[in-house]
mmCIF file with all atom_site columns, C-alpha atoms in Angstrom:
data_model
loop_
_atom_site.group_PDB
_atom_site.id
_atom_site.type_symbol
_atom_site.label_atom_id
_atom_site.label_alt_id
_atom_site.label_comp_id
_atom_site.label_asym_id
_atom_site.label_entity_id
_atom_site.label_seq_id
_atom_site.pdbx_PDB_ins_code
_atom_site.Cartn_x
_atom_site.Cartn_y
_atom_site.Cartn_z
_atom_site.occupancy
_atom_site.B_iso_or_equiv
_atom_site.pdbx_formal_charge
_atom_site.auth_seq_id
_atom_site.auth_comp_id
_atom_site.auth_asym_id
_atom_site.auth_atom_id
_atom_site.pdbx_PDB_model_num
ATOM 1  C CA . MET A 1 1  ? 87.488 71.463  -10.922 1.00 0.00 ? 1  MET A CA 1
ATOM 2  C CA . LEU A 1 2  ? 87.247 72.120  -7.211  1.00 0.00 ? 2  LEU A CA 1
ATOM 3  C CA . ALA A 1 3  ? 86.207 75.401  -8.113  1.00 0.00 ? 3  ALA A CA 1
ATOM 4  C CA . GLU A 1 4  ? 82.900 74.051  -9.727  1.00 0.00 ? 4  GLU A CA 1
ATOM 5  C CA . SER A 1 5  ? 82.660 71.227  -7.556  1.00 0.00 ? 5  SER A CA 1
ATOM 6  C CA . GLN A 1 6  ? 81.972 73.959  -5.139  1.00 0.00 ? 6  GLN A CA 1
ATOM 7  C CA . ILE A 1 7  ? 80.000 76.045  -6.558  1.00 0.00 ? 7  ILE A CA 1
ATOM 8  C CA . ALA A 1 8  ? 77.718 72.949  -7.507  1.00 0.00 ? 8  ALA A CA 1
ATOM 9  C CA . ASP A 1 9  ? 77.564 72.366  -4.195  1.00 0.00 ? 9  ASP A CA 1
ATOM 10 C CA . ASN A 1 10 ? 76.519 75.930  -2.814  1.00 0.00 ? 10 ASN A CA 1
ATOM 11 C CA . ASP A 1 11 ? 73.944 76.038  -5.402  1.00 0.00 ? 11 ASP A CA 1
ATOM 12 C CA . ILE A 1 12 ? 72.640 72.898  -4.494  1.00 0.00 ? 12 ILE A CA 1
ATOM 13 C CA . HIS A 1 13 ? 73.106 73.848  -0.604  1.00 0.00 ? 13 HIS A CA 1
ATOM 14 C CA . ARG A 1 14 ? 70.660 77.516  -1.539  1.00 0.00 ? 14 ARG A CA 1
ATOM 15 C CA . LEU A 1 15 ? 68.419 75.121  -3.557  1.00 0.00 ? 15 LEU A CA 1
ATOM 16 C CA . TYR A 1 16 ? 67.503 72.852  -1.197  1.00 0.00 ? 16 TYR A CA 1
ATOM 17 C CA . MET A 1 17 ? 66.983 76.030  1.579   1.00 0.00 ? 17 MET A CA 1
ATOM 18 C CA . ALA A 1 18 ? 64.695 77.315  -0.685  1.00 0.00 ? 18 ALA A CA 1
ATOM 19 C CA . CYS A 1 19 ? 62.925 74.710  -0.683  1.00 0.00 ? 19 CYS A CA 1
ATOM 20 C CA . LEU A 1 20 ? 62.253 74.098  2.623   1.00 0.00 ? 20 LEU A CA 1
ATOM 21 C CA . THR A 1 21 ? 61.418 77.650  3.529   1.00 0.00 ? 21 THR A CA 1
ATOM 22 C CA . GLN A 1 22 ? 59.046 77.575  0.547   1.00 0.00 ? 22 GLN A CA 1
ATOM 23 C CA . ARG A 1 23 ? 57.696 73.998  2.160   1.00 0.00 ? 23 ARG A CA 1
ATOM 24 C CA . ASN A 1 24 ? 57.114 75.114  5.396   1.00 0.00 ? 24 ASN A CA 1
ATOM 25 C CA . ARG A 1 25 ? 56.395 78.458  6.060   1.00 0.00 ? 25 ARG A CA 1
ATOM 26 C CA . ASN A 1 26 ? 55.010 77.475  10.000  1.00 0.00 ? 26 ASN A CA 1
ATOM 27 C CA . PRO A 1 27 ? 56.838 75.719  11.866  1.00 0.00 ? 27 PRO A CA 1
ATOM 28 C CA . PHE A 1 28 ? 54.619 74.484  14.305  1.00 0.00 ? 28 PHE A CA 1
ATOM 29 C CA . THR A 1 29 ? 53.367 72.086  11.843  1.00 0.00 ? 29 THR A CA 1
ATOM 30 C CA . MET A 1 30 ? 55.586 70.054  11.295  1.00 0.00 ? 30 MET A CA 1
ATOM 31 C CA . ARG A 1 31 ? 56.223 70.136  15.371  1.00 0.00 ? 31 ARG A CA 1
ATOM 32 C CA . ILE A 1 32 ? 52.209 68.561  14.689  1.00 0.00 ? 32 ILE A CA 1
ATOM 33 C CA . ILE A 1 33 ? 53.711 65.992  12.659  1.00 0.00 ? 33 ILE A CA 1
ATOM 34 C CA . ILE A 1 34 ? 56.207 65.148  14.452  1.00 0.00 ? 34 ILE A CA 1
ATOM 35 C CA . LEU A 1 35 ? 53.878 64.280  17.983  1.00 0.00 ? 35 LEU A CA 1
ATOM 36 C CA . ILE A 1 36 ? 51.794 62.698  15.740  1.00 0.00 ? 36 ILE A CA 1
ATOM 37 C CA . ALA A 1 37 ? 54.208 59.792  14.444  1.00 0.00 ? 37 ALA A CA 1
ATOM 38 C CA . TRP A 1 38 ? 55.511 59.818  18.492  1.00 0.00 ? 38 TRP A CA 1
ATOM 39 C CA . LEU A 1 39 ? 52.399 58.982  19.205  1.00 0.00 ? 39 LEU A CA 1
ATOM 40 C CA . TYR A 1 40 ? 51.659 56.245  17.032  1.00 0.00 ? 40 TYR A CA 1
ATOM 41 C CA . VAL A 1 41 ? 54.737 55.002  17.560  1.00 0.00 ? 41 VAL A CA 1
ATOM 42 C CA . VAL A 1 42 ? 53.785 54.811  21.227  1.00 0.00 ? 42 VAL A CA 1
ATOM 43 C CA . LEU A 1 43 ? 50.461 53.094  20.655  1.00 0.00 ? 43 LEU A CA 1
ATOM 44 C CA . LEU A 1 44 ? 52.370 50.852  18.783  1.00 0.00 ? 44 LEU A CA 1
ATOM 45 C CA . LEU A 1 45 ? 54.964 50.299  21.733  1.00 0.00 ? 45 LEU A CA 1
ATOM 46 C CA . ALA A 1 46 ? 52.101 50.046  24.202  1.00 0.00 ? 46 ALA A CA 1
ATOM 47 C CA . ALA A 1 47 ? 49.967 47.941  22.546  1.00 0.00 ? 47 ALA A CA 1
ATOM 48 C CA . GLY A 1 48 ? 53.096 45.149  21.951  1.00 0.00 ? 48 GLY A CA 1
ATOM 49 C CA . SER A 1 49 ? 53.235 45.750  25.878  1.00 0.00 ? 49 SER A CA 1
ATOM 50 C CA . GLY A 1 50 ? 51.515 42.162  26.595  1.00 0.00 ? 50 GLY A CA 1
ATOM 51 C CA . ASN A 1 51 ? 48.861 43.764  29.743  1.00 0.00 ? 51 ASN A CA 1
ATOM 52 C CA . LEU A 1 52 ? 46.181 46.410  29.650  1.00 0.00 ? 52 LEU A CA 1
ATOM 53 C CA . ALA A 1 53 ? 47.920 48.457  32.649  1.00 0.00 ? 53 ALA A CA 1
ATOM 54 C CA . ARG A 1 54 ? 51.383 48.029  31.315  1.00 0.00 ? 54 ARG A CA 1
ATOM 55 C CA . ALA A 1 55 ? 49.331 49.729  28.463  1.00 0.00 ? 55 ALA A CA 1
ATOM 56 C CA . ILE A 1 56 ? 47.695 52.096  29.585  1.00 0.00 ? 56 ILE A CA 1
ATOM 57 C CA . ASN A 1 57 ? 51.043 53.269  31.543  1.00 0.00 ? 57 ASN A CA 1
ATOM 58 C CA . VAL A 1 58 ? 53.041 53.151  28.323  1.00 0.00 ? 58 VAL A CA 1
ATOM 59 C CA . PHE A 1 59 ? 50.521 55.191  26.458  1.00 0.00 ? 59 PHE A CA 1
ATOM 60 C CA . LEU A 1 60 ? 50.451 57.990  29.584  1.00 0.00 ? 60 LEU A CA 1
ATOM 61 C CA . PHE A 1 61 ? 53.968 58.128  30.504  1.00 0.00 ? 61 PHE A CA 1
ATOM 62 C CA . LEU A 1 62 ? 55.607 57.891  26.661  1.00 0.00 ? 62 LEU A CA 1
ATOM 63 C CA . GLY A 1 63 ? 52.764 59.799  25.306  1.00 0.00 ? 63 GLY A CA 1
ATOM 64 C CA . VAL A 1 64 ? 50.552 61.528  26.016  1.00 0.00 ? 64 VAL A CA 1
ATOM 65 C CA . ILE A 1 65 ? 52.320 63.720  28.936  1.00 0.00 ? 65 ILE A CA 1
ATOM 66 C CA . PRO A 1 66 ? 55.846 64.511  26.832  1.00 0.00 ? 66 PRO A CA 1
ATOM 67 C CA . VAL A 1 67 ? 53.656 65.304  23.594  1.00 0.00 ? 67 VAL A CA 1
ATOM 68 C CA . GLY A 1 68 ? 50.960 68.021  25.766  1.00 0.00 ? 68 GLY A CA 1
ATOM 69 C CA . LEU A 1 69 ? 54.194 69.234  27.300  1.00 0.00 ? 69 LEU A CA 1
ATOM 70 C CA . MET A 1 70 ? 55.682 70.447  24.282  1.00 0.00 ? 70 MET A CA 1
ATOM 71 C CA . LEU A 1 71 ? 52.046 71.091  22.741  1.00 0.00 ? 71 LEU A CA 1
ATOM 72 C CA . TRP A 1 72 ? 51.957 73.595  26.302  1.00 0.00 ? 72 TRP A CA 1
ATOM 73 C CA . VAL A 1 73 ? 55.397 75.079  25.211  1.00 0.00 ? 73 VAL A CA 1
ATOM 74 C CA . SER A 1 74 ? 54.843 75.460  21.524  1.00 0.00 ? 74 SER A CA 1
ATOM 75 C CA . LEU A 1 75 ? 51.235 76.976  22.162  1.00 0.00 ? 75 LEU A CA 1
ATOM 76 C CA . ARG A 1 76 ? 53.160 79.533  24.774  1.00 0.00 ? 76 ARG A CA 1
ATOM 77 C CA . LYS A 1 77 ? 55.323 80.386  22.136  1.00 0.00 ? 77 LYS A CA 1
ATOM 78 C CA . VAL A 1 78 ? 52.881 81.053  20.230  1.00 0.00 ? 78 VAL A CA 1
ATOM 79 C CA . HIS A 1 79 ? 50.893 82.789  21.448  1.00 0.00 ? 79 HIS A CA 1
ATOM 80 C CA . GLN A 1 80 ? 53.289 84.967  23.336  1.00 0.00 ? 80 GLN A CA 1
ATOM 81 C CA . ARG A 1 81 ? 54.627 85.857  20.249  1.00 0.00 ? 81 ARG A CA 1
ATOM 82 C CA . GLN A 1 82 ? 51.456 86.979  18.886  1.00 0.00 ? 82 GLN A CA 1
ATOM 83 C CA . ARG A 1 83 ? 50.334 89.283  21.999  1.00 0.00 ? 83 ARG A CA 1
ATOM 84 C CA . ALA A 1 84 ? 53.604 91.116  21.360  1.00 0.00 ? 84 ALA A CA 1
ATOM 85 C CA . LEU A 1 85 ? 52.113 91.897  17.727  1.00 0.00 ? 85 LEU A CA 1
ATOM 86 C CA . ARG A 1 86 ? 49.065 93.489  19.173  1.00 0.00 ? 86 ARG A CA 1
ATOM 87 C CA . GLU A 1 87 ? 50.808 95.160  21.204  1.00 0.00 ? 87 GLU A CA 1
ATOM 88 C CA . VAL A 1 88 ? 53.052 96.492  18.278  1.00 0.00 ? 88 VAL A CA 1
ATOM 89 C CA . ARG A 1 89 ? 50.597 97.302  16.556  1.00 0.00 ? 89 ARG A CA 1
ATOM 90 C CA . GLU A 1 90 ? 47.897 98.465  19.568  1.00 0.00 ? 90 GLU A CA 1
ATOM 91 C CA . GLN A 1 91 ? 50.897 101.630 20.020  1.00 0.00 ? 91 GLN A CA 1
ATOM 92 C CA . ALA A 1 92 ? 50.713 102.294 16.248  1.00 0.00 ? 92 ALA A CA 1
ATOM 93 C CA . ALA A 1 93 ? 47.174 102.835 16.419  1.00 0.00 ? 93 ALA A CA 1
ATOM 94 C CA . GLU A 1 94 ? 47.599 105.282 19.205  1.00 0.00 ? 94 GLU A CA 1
ATOM 95 C CA . ALA A 1 95 ? 50.479 106.718 17.612  1.00 0.00 ? 95 ALA A CA 1
ATOM 96 C CA . ASP A 1 96 ? 49.077 107.498 14.133  1.00 0.00 ? 96 ASP A CA 1
ATOM 97 C CA . GLN A 1 97 ? 45.802 108.888 15.982  1.00 0.00 ? 97 GLN A CA 1
ATOM 98 C CA . ALA A 1 98 ? 48.057 110.793 18.235  1.00 0.00 ? 98 ALA A CA 1
ATOM 99 C CA . GLU A 1 99 ? 49.478 112.605 14.986  1.00 0.00 ? 99 GLU A CA 1
#
């Protein structure tokens, strides 16, 4: 009986991971959704702060700066991968031309 439940758990886990990989082919899109949700939460926090200067500071320091930093880091990684892929393709094209 224990072996049957372990098999069922493994099947469920495998199916769950397959669903995740099918839906989220680009992990950058998930980060964008999380960052938009974070900006929404910070906007609501800033709206409830009561003072305009405090609201601007809250939105700037808890929302715009961290989100900008996360986007910069994420996009930098994407650009580095694209550059490396482009260099590999150029080297492969040069090797094909040399032959």
